[in-house]
Amino acid sequence: MKQQLSHFSLAMTKWYARNAKSYARFYRETEEERLEQQANLMVRIYNKIASKVRVGGGKAKLVSDNLAQRGVNHFVEGTGDRLLSKAYWKRTLRKKTQHVHAIAPAMYCTNNKCSMRIAIDLSDCLDCEFDFIEFAQYAEQIRIVA
C-alpha cells in the first residue's frame, strides 16, 4: 500500500495507521502540509537571493534586477523582511496571490497558469521568466540534452 500511495508521501501511510474514516480531514492536513512545504521553499529561495547566493531562472533574475535597480536592500527589517518570513509566504500562498510548483529537482515555477509538472520535457521551461533554479547542474544537463 505504501508504494501504491507514494504520491501522498508518508502522510498517507500514517493516516491509514490511525484508522482514518474521513478523507476531508486528510485532505485538509495534506493541503496544510503542502502549504508548509511551499512556504519553506519560498523562504529558502528568498534567503539565498538576500544572501547573494546565486539562484538561476527568470524569476530569480527579475527579483535580483529589481533589487539592484532600486539600490535598496529590501530584506532588511522593516522594508522587505516579510519576503523572508514563513508566515508571510503561508498567507500569500493561501490567498493564491502567489503560486509555486515543482517542475524538476530544484526547479520551481511560479506561474499559476503553467501546466508543466515534474517528469516532463523541460525544454520549454529552461528560459521561462517564472522559474527559480536552486542548483544549476540539473538544468544545465537538461539544456545540453534539449
PDB file of C-alpha atoms in Angstrom:
ATOM      1  CA  MET A   1       0.000   0.000   0.000  1.00  0.00           C
ATOM      2  CA  LYS A   2       2.895   2.354   0.767  1.00  0.00           C
ATOM      3  CA  GLN A   3       4.208   2.034  -2.786  1.00  0.00           C
ATOM      4  CA  GLN A   4       0.746   2.307  -4.275  1.00  0.00           C
ATOM      5  CA  LEU A   5       0.009   5.567  -2.454  1.00  0.00           C
ATOM      6  CA  SER A   6       3.519   7.034  -2.554  1.00  0.00           C
ATOM      7  CA  HIS A   7       2.251  10.175  -4.287  1.00  0.00           C
ATOM      8  CA  PHE A   8       0.773  11.191  -0.922  1.00  0.00           C
ATOM      9  CA  SER A   9       4.095  10.539   0.785  1.00  0.00           C
ATOM     10  CA  LEU A  10       4.423   9.005   4.197  1.00  0.00           C
ATOM     11  CA  ALA A  11       1.488  11.059   5.499  1.00  0.00           C
ATOM     12  CA  MET A  12      -0.945   8.694   3.776  1.00  0.00           C
ATOM     13  CA  THR A  13       0.574   5.657   5.468  1.00  0.00           C
ATOM     14  CA  LYS A  14       0.383   7.387   8.850  1.00  0.00           C
ATOM     15  CA  TRP A  15      -3.214   8.334   8.136  1.00  0.00           C
ATOM     16  CA  TYR A  16      -4.188   4.742   7.429  1.00  0.00           C
ATOM     17  CA  ALA A  17      -2.310   3.584  10.510  1.00  0.00           C
ATOM     18  CA  ARG A  18      -4.634   5.761  12.611  1.00  0.00           C
ATOM     19  CA  ASN A  19      -7.748   4.079  11.111  1.00  0.00           C
ATOM     20  CA  ALA A  20      -8.988   7.023   9.074  1.00  0.00           C
ATOM     21  CA  LYS A  21     -12.687   7.286   8.291  1.00  0.00           C
ATOM     22  CA  SER A  22     -12.945  10.651   6.525  1.00  0.00           C
ATOM     23  CA  TYR A  23     -10.911  11.976   3.627  1.00  0.00           C
ATOM     24  CA  ALA A  24     -11.946  15.598   4.226  1.00  0.00           C
ATOM     25  CA  ARG A  25      -9.729  15.844   7.283  1.00  0.00           C
ATOM     26  CA  PHE A  26      -6.915  14.055   5.476  1.00  0.00           C
ATOM     27  CA  TYR A  27      -7.262  16.457   2.536  1.00  0.00           C
ATOM     28  CA  ARG A  28      -7.040  19.464   4.884  1.00  0.00           C
ATOM     29  CA  GLU A  29      -3.948  18.013   6.551  1.00  0.00           C
ATOM     30  CA  THR A  30      -2.373  17.309   3.156  1.00  0.00           C
ATOM     31  CA  GLU A  31      -3.120  20.834   1.924  1.00  0.00           C
ATOM     32  CA  GLU A  32      -1.673  22.312   5.113  1.00  0.00           C
ATOM     33  CA  GLU A  33       1.492  20.232   4.708  1.00  0.00           C
ATOM     34  CA  ARG A  34       1.763  21.267   1.054  1.00  0.00           C
ATOM     35  CA  LEU A  35       1.378  24.919   2.049  1.00  0.00           C
ATOM     36  CA  GLU A  36       4.028  24.493   4.743  1.00  0.00           C
ATOM     37  CA  GLN A  37       6.491  22.990   2.260  1.00  0.00           C
ATOM     38  CA  GLN A  38       5.819  25.685  -0.344  1.00  0.00           C
ATOM     39  CA  ALA A  39       6.319  28.435   2.258  1.00  0.00           C
ATOM     40  CA  ASN A  40       9.596  26.832   3.379  1.00  0.00           C
ATOM     41  CA  LEU A  41      10.707  26.668  -0.244  1.00  0.00           C
ATOM     42  CA  MET A  42       9.981  30.349  -0.913  1.00  0.00           C
ATOM     43  CA  VAL A  43      11.719  31.414   2.306  1.00  0.00           C
ATOM     44  CA  ARG A  44      14.755  29.314   1.363  1.00  0.00           C
ATOM     45  CA  ILE A  45      14.926  30.796  -2.146  1.00  0.00           C
ATOM     46  CA  TYR A  46      14.486  34.396  -0.998  1.00  0.00           C
ATOM     47  CA  ASN A  47      17.065  33.847   1.767  1.00  0.00           C
ATOM     48  CA  LYS A  48      19.521  32.735  -0.905  1.00  0.00           C
ATOM     49  CA  ILE A  49      18.752  35.805  -3.015  1.00  0.00           C
ATOM     50  CA  ALA A  50      19.101  38.064   0.051  1.00  0.00           C
ATOM     51  CA  SER A  51      22.446  36.436   0.868  1.00  0.00           C
ATOM     52  CA  LYS A  52      23.576  36.968  -2.722  1.00  0.00           C
ATOM     53  CA  VAL A  53      23.850  33.217  -3.312  1.00  0.00           C
ATOM     54  CA  ARG A  54      23.372  32.509  -6.996  1.00  0.00           C
ATOM     55  CA  VAL A  55      19.860  31.332  -7.853  1.00  0.00           C
ATOM     56  CA  GLY A  56      19.095  30.750 -11.517  1.00  0.00           C
ATOM     57  CA  GLY A  57      15.940  31.189 -13.512  1.00  0.00           C
ATOM     58  CA  GLY A  58      13.931  34.036 -14.921  1.00  0.00           C
ATOM     59  CA  LYS A  59      12.083  34.909 -11.715  1.00  0.00           C
ATOM     60  CA  ALA A  60      15.309  34.935  -9.682  1.00  0.00           C
ATOM     61  CA  LYS A  61      16.906  37.232 -12.247  1.00  0.00           C
ATOM     62  CA  LEU A  62      13.871  39.532 -12.135  1.00  0.00           C
ATOM     63  CA  VAL A  63      13.934  39.704  -8.320  1.00  0.00           C
ATOM     64  CA  SER A  64      17.699  40.358  -8.292  1.00  0.00           C
ATOM     65  CA  ASP A  65      17.417  43.015 -11.029  1.00  0.00           C
ATOM     66  CA  ASN A  66      14.611  44.792  -9.176  1.00  0.00           C
ATOM     67  CA  LEU A  67      16.747  44.920  -6.056  1.00  0.00           C
ATOM     68  CA  ALA A  68      19.758  46.190  -7.997  1.00  0.00           C
ATOM     69  CA  GLN A  69      17.765  48.909  -9.800  1.00  0.00           C
ATOM     70  CA  ARG A  70      16.332  50.363  -6.632  1.00  0.00           C
ATOM     71  CA  GLY A  71      19.662  50.238  -4.830  1.00  0.00           C
ATOM     72  CA  VAL A  72      17.894  49.409  -1.574  1.00  0.00           C
ATOM     73  CA  ASN A  73      18.236  46.143   0.286  1.00  0.00           C
ATOM     74  CA  HIS A  74      14.633  45.036   0.596  1.00  0.00           C
ATOM     75  CA  PHE A  75      15.492  42.280   3.003  1.00  0.00           C
ATOM     76  CA  VAL A  76      16.472  44.442   5.967  1.00  0.00           C
ATOM     77  CA  GLU A  77      14.000  44.607   8.822  1.00  0.00           C
ATOM     78  CA  GLY A  78      11.026  46.827   8.192  1.00  0.00           C
ATOM     79  CA  THR A  79      11.476  47.186   4.440  1.00  0.00           C
ATOM     80  CA  GLY A  80      11.020  43.793   2.898  1.00  0.00           C
ATOM     81  CA  ASP A  81      11.801  41.331   5.624  1.00  0.00           C
ATOM     82  CA  ARG A  82       8.383  39.824   5.071  1.00  0.00           C
ATOM     83  CA  LEU A  83       9.855  38.090   1.999  1.00  0.00           C
ATOM     84  CA  LEU A  84      11.979  36.099   4.436  1.00  0.00           C
ATOM     85  CA  SER A  85       9.055  35.295   6.713  1.00  0.00           C
ATOM     86  CA  LYS A  86       7.379  31.919   6.565  1.00  0.00           C
ATOM     87  CA  ALA A  87       4.128  33.407   7.899  1.00  0.00           C
ATOM     88  CA  TYR A  88       4.080  35.920   5.033  1.00  0.00           C
ATOM     89  CA  TRP A  89       4.528  33.184   2.419  1.00  0.00           C
ATOM     90  CA  LYS A  90       1.896  30.939   4.014  1.00  0.00           C
ATOM     91  CA  ARG A  91      -0.580  33.820   3.963  1.00  0.00           C
ATOM     92  CA  THR A  92       0.327  34.768   0.381  1.00  0.00           C
ATOM     93  CA  LEU A  93       0.162  31.200  -0.916  1.00  0.00           C
ATOM     94  CA  ARG A  94      -3.099  30.521   0.931  1.00  0.00           C
ATOM     95  CA  LYS A  95      -4.690  33.615  -0.664  1.00  0.00           C
ATOM     96  CA  LYS A  96      -3.363  32.370  -4.021  1.00  0.00           C
ATOM     97  CA  THR A  97      -1.722  35.715  -4.834  1.00  0.00           C
ATOM     98  CA  GLN A  98       1.500  33.754  -5.370  1.00  0.00           C
ATOM     99  CA  HIS A  99       1.942  30.225  -6.644  1.00  0.00           C
ATOM    100  CA  VAL A 100       4.808  27.738  -6.780  1.00  0.00           C
ATOM    101  CA  HIS A 101       5.107  24.180  -8.063  1.00  0.00           C
ATOM    102  CA  ALA A 102       7.999  21.840  -8.842  1.00  0.00           C
ATOM    103  CA  ILE A 103       8.936  21.202 -12.459  1.00  0.00           C
ATOM    104  CA  ALA A 104      12.141  19.242 -11.811  1.00  0.00           C
ATOM    105  CA  PRO A 105      14.531  18.578  -8.942  1.00  0.00           C
ATOM    106  CA  ALA A 106      15.492  22.017  -7.551  1.00  0.00           C
ATOM    107  CA  MET A 107      13.498  23.792 -10.306  1.00  0.00           C
ATOM    108  CA  TYR A 108      10.274  25.588  -9.410  1.00  0.00           C
ATOM    109  CA  CYS A 109       7.739  27.553 -11.444  1.00  0.00           C
ATOM    110  CA  THR A 110       5.746  30.497 -10.068  1.00  0.00           C
ATOM    111  CA  ASN A 111       3.305  30.816 -12.970  1.00  0.00           C
ATOM    112  CA  ASN A 112      -0.156  29.722 -11.853  1.00  0.00           C
ATOM    113  CA  LYS A 113      -1.223  29.146 -15.471  1.00  0.00           C
ATOM    114  CA  CYS A 114       1.690  26.782 -16.134  1.00  0.00           C
ATOM    115  CA  SER A 115       0.628  23.212 -16.772  1.00  0.00           C
ATOM    116  CA  MET A 116       4.166  21.825 -16.606  1.00  0.00           C
ATOM    117  CA  ARG A 117       4.753  19.478 -13.728  1.00  0.00           C
ATOM    118  CA  ILE A 118       7.576  17.221 -12.648  1.00  0.00           C
ATOM    119  CA  ALA A 119       8.779  14.478 -15.048  1.00  0.00           C
ATOM    120  CA  ILE A 120       8.006  16.361 -18.274  1.00  0.00           C
ATOM    121  CA  ASP A 121      10.046  17.721 -21.179  1.00  0.00           C
ATOM    122  CA  LEU A 122      11.828  20.727 -19.688  1.00  0.00           C
ATOM    123  CA  SER A 123      12.963  22.317 -22.945  1.00  0.00           C
ATOM    124  CA  ASP A 124      10.099  24.846 -22.669  1.00  0.00           C
ATOM    125  CA  CYS A 125      10.937  25.678 -19.060  1.00  0.00           C
ATOM    126  CA  LEU A 126      14.634  26.452 -19.351  1.00  0.00           C
ATOM    127  CA  ASP A 127      14.245  30.052 -20.480  1.00  0.00           C
ATOM    128  CA  CYS A 128      10.968  30.768 -18.693  1.00  0.00           C
ATOM    129  CA  GLU A 129      10.613  34.055 -16.813  1.00  0.00           C
ATOM    130  CA  PHE A 130       8.665  32.439 -13.970  1.00  0.00           C
ATOM    131  CA  ASP A 131      11.132  29.831 -12.715  1.00  0.00           C
ATOM    132  CA  PHE A 132      13.621  29.519  -9.875  1.00  0.00           C
ATOM    133  CA  ILE A 133      16.553  27.134 -10.280  1.00  0.00           C
ATOM    134  CA  GLU A 134      18.309  26.392  -7.000  1.00  0.00           C
ATOM    135  CA  PHE A 135      21.056  24.175  -8.379  1.00  0.00           C
ATOM    136  CA  ALA A 136      22.147  24.759 -11.951  1.00  0.00           C
ATOM    137  CA  GLN A 137      23.722  21.334 -12.608  1.00  0.00           C
ATOM    138  CA  TYR A 138      20.435  19.600 -13.397  1.00  0.00           C
ATOM    139  CA  ALA A 139      19.200  22.478 -15.566  1.00  0.00           C
ATOM    140  CA  GLU A 140      22.485  22.564 -17.496  1.00  0.00           C
ATOM    141  CA  GLN A 141      22.286  18.841 -18.134  1.00  0.00           C
ATOM    142  CA  ILE A 142      18.717  19.197 -19.448  1.00  0.00           C
ATOM    143  CA  ARG A 143      19.708  22.188 -21.591  1.00  0.00           C
ATOM    144  CA  ILE A 144      22.541  20.193 -23.199  1.00  0.00           C
ATOM    145  CA  VAL A 145      20.236  17.247 -23.898  1.00  0.00           C
ATOM    146  CA  ALA A 146      17.496  19.514 -25.313  1.00  0.00           C
TER     147      ALA A 146
END
